[in-house]
XYZ file of C-alpha atoms in Angstrom:
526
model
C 0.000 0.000 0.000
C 1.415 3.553 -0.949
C -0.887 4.882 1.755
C -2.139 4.283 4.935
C -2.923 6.074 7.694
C 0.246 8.077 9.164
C -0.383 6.557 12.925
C 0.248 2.565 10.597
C 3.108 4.031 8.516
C 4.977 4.357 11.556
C 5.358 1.230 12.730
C 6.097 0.118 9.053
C 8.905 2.485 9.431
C 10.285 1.366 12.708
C 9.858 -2.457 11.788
C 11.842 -1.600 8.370
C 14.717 0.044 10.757
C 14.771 -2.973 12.497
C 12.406 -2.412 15.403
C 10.599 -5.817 16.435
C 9.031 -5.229 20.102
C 6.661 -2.221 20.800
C 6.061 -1.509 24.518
C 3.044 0.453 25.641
C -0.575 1.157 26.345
C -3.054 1.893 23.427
C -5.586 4.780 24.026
C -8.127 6.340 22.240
C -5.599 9.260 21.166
C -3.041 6.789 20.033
C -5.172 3.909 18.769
C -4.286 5.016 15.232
C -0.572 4.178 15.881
C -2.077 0.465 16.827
C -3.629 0.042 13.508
C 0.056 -0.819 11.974
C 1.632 -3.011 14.640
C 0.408 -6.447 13.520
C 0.026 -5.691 9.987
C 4.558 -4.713 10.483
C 5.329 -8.059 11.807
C 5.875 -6.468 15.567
C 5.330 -7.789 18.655
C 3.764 -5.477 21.375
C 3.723 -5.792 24.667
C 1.016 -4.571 26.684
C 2.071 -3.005 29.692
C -0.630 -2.420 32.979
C 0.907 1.482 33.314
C 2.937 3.924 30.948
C 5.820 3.350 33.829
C 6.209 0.033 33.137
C 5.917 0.438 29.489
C 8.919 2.465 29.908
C 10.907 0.709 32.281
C 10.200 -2.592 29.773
C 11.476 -0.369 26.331
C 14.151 0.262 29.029
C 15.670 -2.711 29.893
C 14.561 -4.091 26.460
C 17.124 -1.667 24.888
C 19.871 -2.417 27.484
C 19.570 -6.367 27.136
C 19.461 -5.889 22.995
C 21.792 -3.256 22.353
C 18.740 -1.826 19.918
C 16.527 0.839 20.731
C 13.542 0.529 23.239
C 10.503 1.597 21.726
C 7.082 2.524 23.581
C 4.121 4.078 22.718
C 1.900 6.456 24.569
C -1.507 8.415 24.822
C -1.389 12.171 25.048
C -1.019 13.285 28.594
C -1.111 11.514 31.875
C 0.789 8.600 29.507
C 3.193 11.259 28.830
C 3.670 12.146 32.377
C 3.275 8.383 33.622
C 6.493 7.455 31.550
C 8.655 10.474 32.336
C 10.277 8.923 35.143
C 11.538 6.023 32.938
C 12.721 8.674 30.555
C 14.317 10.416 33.435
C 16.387 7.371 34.255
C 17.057 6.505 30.492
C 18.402 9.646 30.620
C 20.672 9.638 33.316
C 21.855 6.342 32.430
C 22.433 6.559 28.828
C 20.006 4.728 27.388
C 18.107 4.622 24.041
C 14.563 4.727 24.507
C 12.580 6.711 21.905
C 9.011 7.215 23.267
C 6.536 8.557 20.241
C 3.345 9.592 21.655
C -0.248 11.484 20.521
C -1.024 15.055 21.047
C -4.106 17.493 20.689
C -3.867 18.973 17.432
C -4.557 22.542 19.056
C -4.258 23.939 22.937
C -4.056 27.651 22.821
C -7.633 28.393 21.926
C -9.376 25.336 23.799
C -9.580 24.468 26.897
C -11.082 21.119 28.563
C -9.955 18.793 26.376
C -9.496 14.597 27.443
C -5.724 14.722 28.419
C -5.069 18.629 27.766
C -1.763 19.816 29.221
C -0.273 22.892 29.079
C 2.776 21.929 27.293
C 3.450 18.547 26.481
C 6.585 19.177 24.451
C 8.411 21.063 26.968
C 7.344 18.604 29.722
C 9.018 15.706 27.686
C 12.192 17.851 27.060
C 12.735 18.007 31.064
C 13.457 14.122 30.898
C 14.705 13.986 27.349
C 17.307 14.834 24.932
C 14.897 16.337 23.335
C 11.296 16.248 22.424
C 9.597 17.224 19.325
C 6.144 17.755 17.315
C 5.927 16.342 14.076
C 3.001 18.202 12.533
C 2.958 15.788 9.550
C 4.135 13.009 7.987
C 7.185 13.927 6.465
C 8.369 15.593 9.903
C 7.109 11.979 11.906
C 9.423 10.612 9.614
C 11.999 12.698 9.842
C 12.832 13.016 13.487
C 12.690 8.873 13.593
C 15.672 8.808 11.687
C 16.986 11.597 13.449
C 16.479 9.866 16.221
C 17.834 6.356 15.036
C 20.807 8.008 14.137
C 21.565 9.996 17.059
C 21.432 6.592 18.546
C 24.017 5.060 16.666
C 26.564 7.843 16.706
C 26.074 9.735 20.014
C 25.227 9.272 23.580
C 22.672 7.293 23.997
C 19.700 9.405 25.415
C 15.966 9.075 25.167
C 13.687 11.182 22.288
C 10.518 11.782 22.470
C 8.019 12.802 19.677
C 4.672 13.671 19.650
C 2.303 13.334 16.585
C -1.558 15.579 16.505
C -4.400 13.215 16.794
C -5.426 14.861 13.316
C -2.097 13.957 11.709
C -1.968 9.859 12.788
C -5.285 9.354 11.425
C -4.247 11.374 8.259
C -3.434 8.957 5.176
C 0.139 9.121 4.295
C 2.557 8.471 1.739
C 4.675 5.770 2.907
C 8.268 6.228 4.682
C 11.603 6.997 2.905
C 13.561 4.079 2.251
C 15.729 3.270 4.756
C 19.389 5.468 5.051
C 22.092 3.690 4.108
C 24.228 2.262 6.924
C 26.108 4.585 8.472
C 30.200 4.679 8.717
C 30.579 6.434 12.214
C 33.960 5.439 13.485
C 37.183 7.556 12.904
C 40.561 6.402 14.470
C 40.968 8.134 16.913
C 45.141 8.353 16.766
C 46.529 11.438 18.008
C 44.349 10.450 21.563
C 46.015 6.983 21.461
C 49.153 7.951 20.678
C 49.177 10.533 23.926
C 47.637 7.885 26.489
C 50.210 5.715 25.151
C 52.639 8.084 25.815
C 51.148 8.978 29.403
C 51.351 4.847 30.093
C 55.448 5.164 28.971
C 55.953 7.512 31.653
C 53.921 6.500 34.025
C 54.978 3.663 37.606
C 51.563 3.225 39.068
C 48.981 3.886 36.543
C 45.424 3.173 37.374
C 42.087 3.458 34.998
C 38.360 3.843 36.126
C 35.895 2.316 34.273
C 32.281 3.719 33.627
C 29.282 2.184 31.095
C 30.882 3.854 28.377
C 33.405 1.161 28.364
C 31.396 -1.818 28.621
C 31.028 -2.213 24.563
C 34.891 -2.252 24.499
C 35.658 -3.927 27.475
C 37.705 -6.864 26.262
C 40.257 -4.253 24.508
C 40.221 -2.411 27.762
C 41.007 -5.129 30.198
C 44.507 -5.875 27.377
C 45.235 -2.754 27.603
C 45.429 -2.691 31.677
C 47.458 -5.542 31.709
C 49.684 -4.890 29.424
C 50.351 -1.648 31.403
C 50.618 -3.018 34.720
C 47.958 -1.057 35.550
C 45.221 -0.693 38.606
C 41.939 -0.502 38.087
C 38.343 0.563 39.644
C 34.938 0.108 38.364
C 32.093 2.679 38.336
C 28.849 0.527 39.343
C 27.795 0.902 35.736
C 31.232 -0.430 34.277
C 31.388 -3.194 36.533
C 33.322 -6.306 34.491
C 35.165 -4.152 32.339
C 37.776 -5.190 33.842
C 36.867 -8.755 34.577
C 39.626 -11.359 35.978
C 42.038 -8.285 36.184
C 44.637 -9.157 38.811
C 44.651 -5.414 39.412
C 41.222 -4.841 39.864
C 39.726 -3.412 42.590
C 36.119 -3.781 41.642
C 33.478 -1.290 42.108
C 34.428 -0.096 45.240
C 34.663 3.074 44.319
C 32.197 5.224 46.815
C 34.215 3.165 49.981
C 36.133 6.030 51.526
C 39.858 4.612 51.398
C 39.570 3.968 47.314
C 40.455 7.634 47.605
C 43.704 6.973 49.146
C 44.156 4.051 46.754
C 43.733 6.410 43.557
C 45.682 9.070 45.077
C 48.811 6.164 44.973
C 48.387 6.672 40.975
C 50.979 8.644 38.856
C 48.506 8.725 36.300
C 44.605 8.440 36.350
C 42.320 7.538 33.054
C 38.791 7.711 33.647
C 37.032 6.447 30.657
C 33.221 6.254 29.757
C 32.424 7.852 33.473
C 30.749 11.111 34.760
C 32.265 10.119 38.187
C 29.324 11.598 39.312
C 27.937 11.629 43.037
C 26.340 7.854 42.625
C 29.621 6.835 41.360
C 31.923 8.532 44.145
C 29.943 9.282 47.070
C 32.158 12.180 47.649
C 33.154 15.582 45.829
C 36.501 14.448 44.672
C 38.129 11.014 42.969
C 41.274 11.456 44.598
C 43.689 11.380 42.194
C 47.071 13.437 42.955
C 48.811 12.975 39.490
C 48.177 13.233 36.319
C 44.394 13.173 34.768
C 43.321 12.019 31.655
C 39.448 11.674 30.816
C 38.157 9.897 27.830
C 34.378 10.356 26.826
C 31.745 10.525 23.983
C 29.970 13.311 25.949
C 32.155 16.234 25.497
C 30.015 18.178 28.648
C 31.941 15.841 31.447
C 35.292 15.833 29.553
C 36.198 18.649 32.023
C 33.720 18.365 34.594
C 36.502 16.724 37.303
C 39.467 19.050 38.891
C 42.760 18.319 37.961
C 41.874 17.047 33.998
C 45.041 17.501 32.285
C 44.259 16.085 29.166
C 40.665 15.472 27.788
C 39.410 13.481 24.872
C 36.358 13.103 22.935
C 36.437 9.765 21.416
C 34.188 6.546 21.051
C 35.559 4.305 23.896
C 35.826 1.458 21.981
C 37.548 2.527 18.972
C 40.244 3.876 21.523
C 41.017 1.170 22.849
C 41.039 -0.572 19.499
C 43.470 2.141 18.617
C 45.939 2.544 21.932
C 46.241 -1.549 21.284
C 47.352 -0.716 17.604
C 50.221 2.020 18.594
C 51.675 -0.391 21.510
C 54.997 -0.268 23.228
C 53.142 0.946 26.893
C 53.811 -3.116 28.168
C 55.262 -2.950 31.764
C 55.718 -4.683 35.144
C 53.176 -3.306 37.406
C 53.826 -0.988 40.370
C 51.324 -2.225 41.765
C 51.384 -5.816 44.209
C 48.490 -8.092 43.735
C 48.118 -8.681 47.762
C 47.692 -5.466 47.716
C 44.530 -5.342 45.817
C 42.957 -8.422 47.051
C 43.990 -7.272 50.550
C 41.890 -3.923 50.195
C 38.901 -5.689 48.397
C 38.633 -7.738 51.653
C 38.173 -4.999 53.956
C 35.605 -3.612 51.707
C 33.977 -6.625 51.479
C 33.851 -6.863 54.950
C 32.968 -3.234 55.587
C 29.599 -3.931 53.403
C 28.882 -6.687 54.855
C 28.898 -5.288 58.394
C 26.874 -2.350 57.216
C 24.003 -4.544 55.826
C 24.107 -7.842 57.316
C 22.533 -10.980 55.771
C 22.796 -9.947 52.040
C 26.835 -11.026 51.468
C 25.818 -14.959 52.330
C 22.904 -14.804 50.057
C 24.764 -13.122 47.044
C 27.777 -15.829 47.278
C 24.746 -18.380 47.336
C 23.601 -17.131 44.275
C 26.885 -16.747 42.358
C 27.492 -20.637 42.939
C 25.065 -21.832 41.245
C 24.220 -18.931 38.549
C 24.628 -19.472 34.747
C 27.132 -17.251 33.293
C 25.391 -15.158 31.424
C 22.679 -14.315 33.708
C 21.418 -10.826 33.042
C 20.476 -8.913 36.416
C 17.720 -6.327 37.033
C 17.659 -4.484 40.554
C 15.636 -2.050 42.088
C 16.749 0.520 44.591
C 16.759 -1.861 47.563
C 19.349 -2.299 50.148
C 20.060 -5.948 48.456
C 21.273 -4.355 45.061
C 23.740 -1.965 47.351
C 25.691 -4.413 48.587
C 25.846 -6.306 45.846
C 26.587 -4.219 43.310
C 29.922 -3.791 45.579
C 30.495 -7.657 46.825
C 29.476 -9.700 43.337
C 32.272 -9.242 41.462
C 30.442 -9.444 37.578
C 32.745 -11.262 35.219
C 31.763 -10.416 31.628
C 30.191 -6.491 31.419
C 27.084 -4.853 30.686
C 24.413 -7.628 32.476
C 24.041 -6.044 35.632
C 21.170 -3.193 35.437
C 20.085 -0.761 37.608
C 18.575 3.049 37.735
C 21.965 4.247 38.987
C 21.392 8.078 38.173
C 17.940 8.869 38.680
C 17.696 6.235 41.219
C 14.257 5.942 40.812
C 11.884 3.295 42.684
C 9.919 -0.100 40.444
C 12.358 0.119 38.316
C 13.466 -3.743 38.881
C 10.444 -5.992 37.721
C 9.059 -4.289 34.464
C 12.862 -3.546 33.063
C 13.357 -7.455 33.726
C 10.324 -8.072 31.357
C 11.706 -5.800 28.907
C 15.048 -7.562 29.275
C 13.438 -10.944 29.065
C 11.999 -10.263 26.514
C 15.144 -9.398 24.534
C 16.657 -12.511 25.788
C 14.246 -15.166 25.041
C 15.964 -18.385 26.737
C 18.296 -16.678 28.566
C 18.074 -16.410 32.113
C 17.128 -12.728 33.703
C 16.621 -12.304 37.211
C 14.888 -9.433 39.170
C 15.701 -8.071 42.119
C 13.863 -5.940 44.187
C 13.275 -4.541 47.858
C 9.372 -4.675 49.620
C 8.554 -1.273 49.150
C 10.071 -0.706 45.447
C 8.481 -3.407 44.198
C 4.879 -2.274 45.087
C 5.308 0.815 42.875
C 5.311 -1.499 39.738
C 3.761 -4.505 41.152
C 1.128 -4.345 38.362
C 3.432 -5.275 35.594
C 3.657 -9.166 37.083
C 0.405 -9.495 35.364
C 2.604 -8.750 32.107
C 4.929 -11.329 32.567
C 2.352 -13.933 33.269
C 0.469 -12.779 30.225
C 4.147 -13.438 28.473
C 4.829 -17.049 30.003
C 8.416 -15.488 31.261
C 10.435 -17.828 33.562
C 11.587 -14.780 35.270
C 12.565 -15.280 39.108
C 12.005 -12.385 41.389
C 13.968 -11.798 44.337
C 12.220 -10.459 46.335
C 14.348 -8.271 49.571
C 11.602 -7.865 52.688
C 12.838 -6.234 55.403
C 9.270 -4.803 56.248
C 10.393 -1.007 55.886
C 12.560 1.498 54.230
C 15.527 0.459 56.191
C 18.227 2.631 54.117
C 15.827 5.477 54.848
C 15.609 4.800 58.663
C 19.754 4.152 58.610
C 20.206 7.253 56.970
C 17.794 9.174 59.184
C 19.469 7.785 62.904
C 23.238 9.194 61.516
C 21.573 12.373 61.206
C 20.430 11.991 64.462
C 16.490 12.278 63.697
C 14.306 9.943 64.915
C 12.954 7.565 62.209
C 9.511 8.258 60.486
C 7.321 7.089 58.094
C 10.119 4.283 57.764
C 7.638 1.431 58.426
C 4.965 -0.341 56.700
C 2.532 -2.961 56.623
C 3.401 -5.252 53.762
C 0.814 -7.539 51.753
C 1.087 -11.312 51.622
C 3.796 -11.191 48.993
C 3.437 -15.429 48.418
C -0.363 -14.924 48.485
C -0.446 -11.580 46.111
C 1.904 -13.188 43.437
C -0.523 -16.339 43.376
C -3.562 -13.790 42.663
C -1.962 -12.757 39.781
C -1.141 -16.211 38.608
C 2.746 -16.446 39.310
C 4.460 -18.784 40.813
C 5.603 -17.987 44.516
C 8.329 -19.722 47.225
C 9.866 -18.777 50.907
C 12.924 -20.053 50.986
C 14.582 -20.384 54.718
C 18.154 -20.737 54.112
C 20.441 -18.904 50.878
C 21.085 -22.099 49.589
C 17.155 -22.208 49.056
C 17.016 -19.224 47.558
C 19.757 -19.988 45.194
C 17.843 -23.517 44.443
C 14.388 -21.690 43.710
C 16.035 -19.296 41.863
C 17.349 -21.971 39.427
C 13.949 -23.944 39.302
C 12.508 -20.646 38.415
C 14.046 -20.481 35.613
C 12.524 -23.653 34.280
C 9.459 -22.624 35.137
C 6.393 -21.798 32.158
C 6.024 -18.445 34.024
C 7.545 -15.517 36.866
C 8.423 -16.415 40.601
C 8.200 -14.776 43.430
C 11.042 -15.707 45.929
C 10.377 -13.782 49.158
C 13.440 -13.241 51.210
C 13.895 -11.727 54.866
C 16.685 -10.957 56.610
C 15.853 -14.323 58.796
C 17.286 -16.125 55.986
C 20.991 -15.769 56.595
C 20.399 -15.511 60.262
C-alpha cells in the first residue's frame, strides 16, 4: 500500500529500521498508531501502566543493544512514563518514546488529556522532544532519532504526533538510510595515552558504562600496562579477571587513598558523578586524563590535564594498535585483594545478611545471567560484593535512582533474551510501585525469578535518618502477603529459609512456564 494512515506508517517504518518489540498502552488518542503493529510483523507488549511500558522499552534496549521503543496516549501517559525517561536519561540509554497530542491547545480548553505543554514537559526528561506536525516531519525526526542513537550518547527522544495527523493517510516512509560509517581512528588520543602509560609507575584506569562495549580491549590494555583498576557501578566487568582490579568499590572512603597512589589516572566512559563517588573528589594526585563521547563531562573533574572526545571502543582498538606501553606493574596483587577484603567486609557489616545470600547465588548462577535491581538495600551491597565477570548484564537506575524500576525492566530484558536467564531483584517497598506489571509477565509465560528483599520497611531510609540523628519516620509499613499476592496474579511464589534455598528456587525458576516470586527476609541468613 502507498498509503495508509500516518499513525500505521509508523510502525512500518520502525519495523523496516529494524524495530521488532513495541512496549506500551493503546488509548483512544493513540489507537491510530495500533492500527500498523500487527500488519509490520511487531510484537507489542502490553504493559498495565505507561511506567512500566517504559521501564520494559528500558531494559529491552539495554539487554538488545537496539533501541527501546514505547508508545503512549497524550497526557497523563506522557507524564506516567517520564520517570523512565528520566532514568534513560541519566543512564544513557536509548529509549525513543513517540506519543499522541491534541492537534490545538491555545484556543481550547477542557480537552481529554489537555496539558499545558506537552513538548516542553518531555524535554525536562529527554534529549529532546519534538512535534511532528505531519508526515514527512514523523518521519523525519525517527531517523533523526535512530541516528543519534548510533553515533552519540545514547539518550531518550521523544516525539509527539496531533491526533489529526496519525489518522491522516500518508505516503509511505523513505527508504531506509544507508548504513552509516561512524567510526574515525581516533590516533593522536592513542598515541598521547600511550605516551602517558610510557611515563607513568603506578597507573590506574576507572571504568564507567561507556566502556562496557569495548571492554575486552580495555582489560589488554590494563594488563599490558601493569595497571590498577576501579569500576564505576555501571562499568562493573570491564575489567573482569584483572589481577589489578579493585572492583566497584569506588564510593568506599579509602579507594580515595588508593587512587591518590596513581601517577597517572584515566577515567574512561564515566561522569564520576555523586552515585559513582559518594564524595566531591576522585582522589587522584597525578596526572588526569578523561576519555568520553559526551564532550560536557570531559572537564567536569578538577585536575583534567588532558581530555578526549572519542568513542571508547575505537580507543582502545586504537591505543592496542600504537603499543609499546607493556610494563611490570607498580602495583602488588596482595595489595589489591587485601583492600577488596576490607571492603567486602565493611559492606557486609553495614548490611548484614545480604553477602551470604549473594555468594549463594553466584554458585550456582549461569554465566550469562542478566540482572535487574531495584533501589533496595540488596542491590547496594551487591553491586559492591558480586564481582560481575563479563560487562554490561548487571542493570540498575543508577542516576535517577528511581523506585519499580526492577520488575518491568526485567520483562523488557526478558523479553530481549528469550531463553536466557534474567533475574529481578527488588526490595518490599520498590516493588509495590510497579507490582502491576507481574500481570505482564504472566500474560508473556516469562520464567523470570524475582527476588524479592523484605525487610518490612525502608531500612536505608531509617539508617540514613538515625546518623543524622532524627528519629525515624514514616520508615515502616505494613506489607501484603507477597506469596499470596503473586498467586492472585497467577505467578508462581516460594519462601525459601536458608540462601542455599534461595539460590535452588532461583534456578527452578528459571525452568518454570512463568515468573516467581522468591520472598526473602533478613531471617534467611540468620
Amino acid at each position: 500500500m502507498s498509503q495508509r494512515p500516518l499513525g500505521a506508517q509508523i510502525s512500518h517504518m520502525l519495523k523496516s529500521r529494524g524495530v521488532d518489540v513495541i512496549f506500551g498502552i493503546p488509548g483512544v488518542h493513540n489507537q491510530e498508531m495500533y492500527r500498523g503493529i500487527e500488519e509490520a510483523g511487531i510484537t507489542h507488549v502490553l504493559a498495565r501502566h505507561e511506567q512500566g511500558a517504559g521501564f520494559m522499552a528500558d531494559g529491552y534496549a539495554r539487554a538488545s543493544g537496539k533501541p527501546g521503543v514505547a508508545y503512549i496516549i497524550t497526557g497523563p501517559g506522557l507524564c506516567n512514563i517520564m520517570t523512565p525517561l528520566g532514568q534513560a536519561y541519566s543512564d544513557s540509554v536509548p529509549v525513543l518514546a513517540i506519543s499522541s497530542c491534541l492537534d490545538e491547545t491555545a484556543r481550547r480548553r477542557g480537552q481529554l488529556h489537555q496539558m499545558l505543554d506537552q513538548e516542553a514537559a518531555g524535554a525536562c526528561v529527554c534529549e529532546w522532544s519534538l512535534e511532528a506536525r505531519d508526515a514527512e516531519s514523523a518521519y523525519g525526526l525517527i531517523d533523526r532519532a535512530l541516528t543519534e542513537f548510533a553515533t552519540g550518547r545514547k539518550r531518550p527522544r521523544h516525539i509527539q504526533v496531533p491526533i489529526r495527523a496519525l489518522e491522516g493517510l500518508a505516503d509511505a516512509p523513505p527508504a531506509e538510510l544507508p548504513c552509516l560509517q561512524t567510526e574515525t581512528r581516533p590516533v593522536a588520543a592513542a598515541e598521547r595515552i600511550v605516551a602517558a602509560l610510557k611515563a607513568s609507575e603506578r597507573p590506574m584506569f576507572v571504568f564507567g558504562g561507556g566502556a562496557v562495549e569495548g571492554a575486552k580491549d580495555w582489560k589488554a590494555v590494563v594488563e599490558q600496562a601493569g595497571a590498577a583498576s576501579f569500576t564505576t557501578y555501571a562499568g562493573r566487568g570491564v575489567a573482569a579477571g584483572h589481577a589489578l582490579d579493585f572492583g566497584a568499590y569506588l564510593a568506599r572512603p579509602e579507594s580515595a587513598g588508593m587512587i591518590a597512589k596513581a601517577d597517572l589516572v584515566i577515567a574512561v566512559g564515566t561522569e564520576l558523578s555523586e552515585v559513582d563517588l559518594w564524595r566531591d573528589e576522585l582522589g587522584h594526585e597525578g596526572r588526569f586524563i578523561r576519555v568520553d563521547i559526551d564532550p560536557e563531562v570531559l572537564r567536569a573533574a578538577s585536575g583534567t590535564e588532558l581530555a578526549f572526545q572519542a568513542d571508547a571502543a575505537a580507543l582502545a582498538r586504537e591505543i592496542l594498535s600504537v603499543g609499546g606501553f607493556e610494563a611490570e606493574a607498580g602495583w602488588r596483587e596482595a595489595d589489591v585483594a587485601a583492600a577488596k577484603a576490607r571492603w567486602r567486609a565493611e559492606s557486609d557489616a553495614e548490611r548484614p545478611g545480604i553477602v551470604p545470600i549473594c555468594d549463594a547465588l553466584r554458585d550456582v548462577l549461569p554465566g550469562d545471567t542478566m540482572f535487574y535491581s531495584d533501589m533496595t538495600q540488596f542491590a547496594y551491597t551487591a553491586k559492591e560484593v558480586w564481582p560481575m565477570d563479563r560487562p554490561g548484564h548487571w542493570h540498575h537506575p543508577f542516576g535517577f535512582g528511581t523506585l519499580g524500576y526492577a520488575l518491568p525492566a526485567a520483562i523488557g530484558g526478558a523479553v530481549a533474551r528469550a531463553g536466557k536467564p534474567t533475574l529481578c531483584i527488588a526490595g518490599d517497598y520498590g516493588f509495590q510501585y510497579t507490582i502491576q506489571e507481574l500481570a505482564t509477565a504472566v500474560e508473556l509465560r516469562l520464567p523470570l525469578p524475582i527476588l524479592l528483599w523484605d525487610n518490612g520497611k525502608l531500612k536505608e531510609i531509617e539508617d540514613s535518618m538515625v546518623r543524622a540523628q532524627i528519629a525515624p519516620k514514616a520508615v515502616d509499613q505494613i506489607n501484603p502477603d507477597f506469596v499470596a499476592l503473586a498467586k492472585a496474579y497467577g505467578a508462581y511464589a516460594e519462601k525459601p529459609e536458608s540462601p542455599e534455598g534461595v539460590a535452588q528456587g532461583v534456578m527452578t525458576a528459571f525452568e518454570a512456564d512463568g515468573p516467581t516470586l522468591i520472598h526473602v527476609t533478613p531471617a534467611v541468613s540468620a
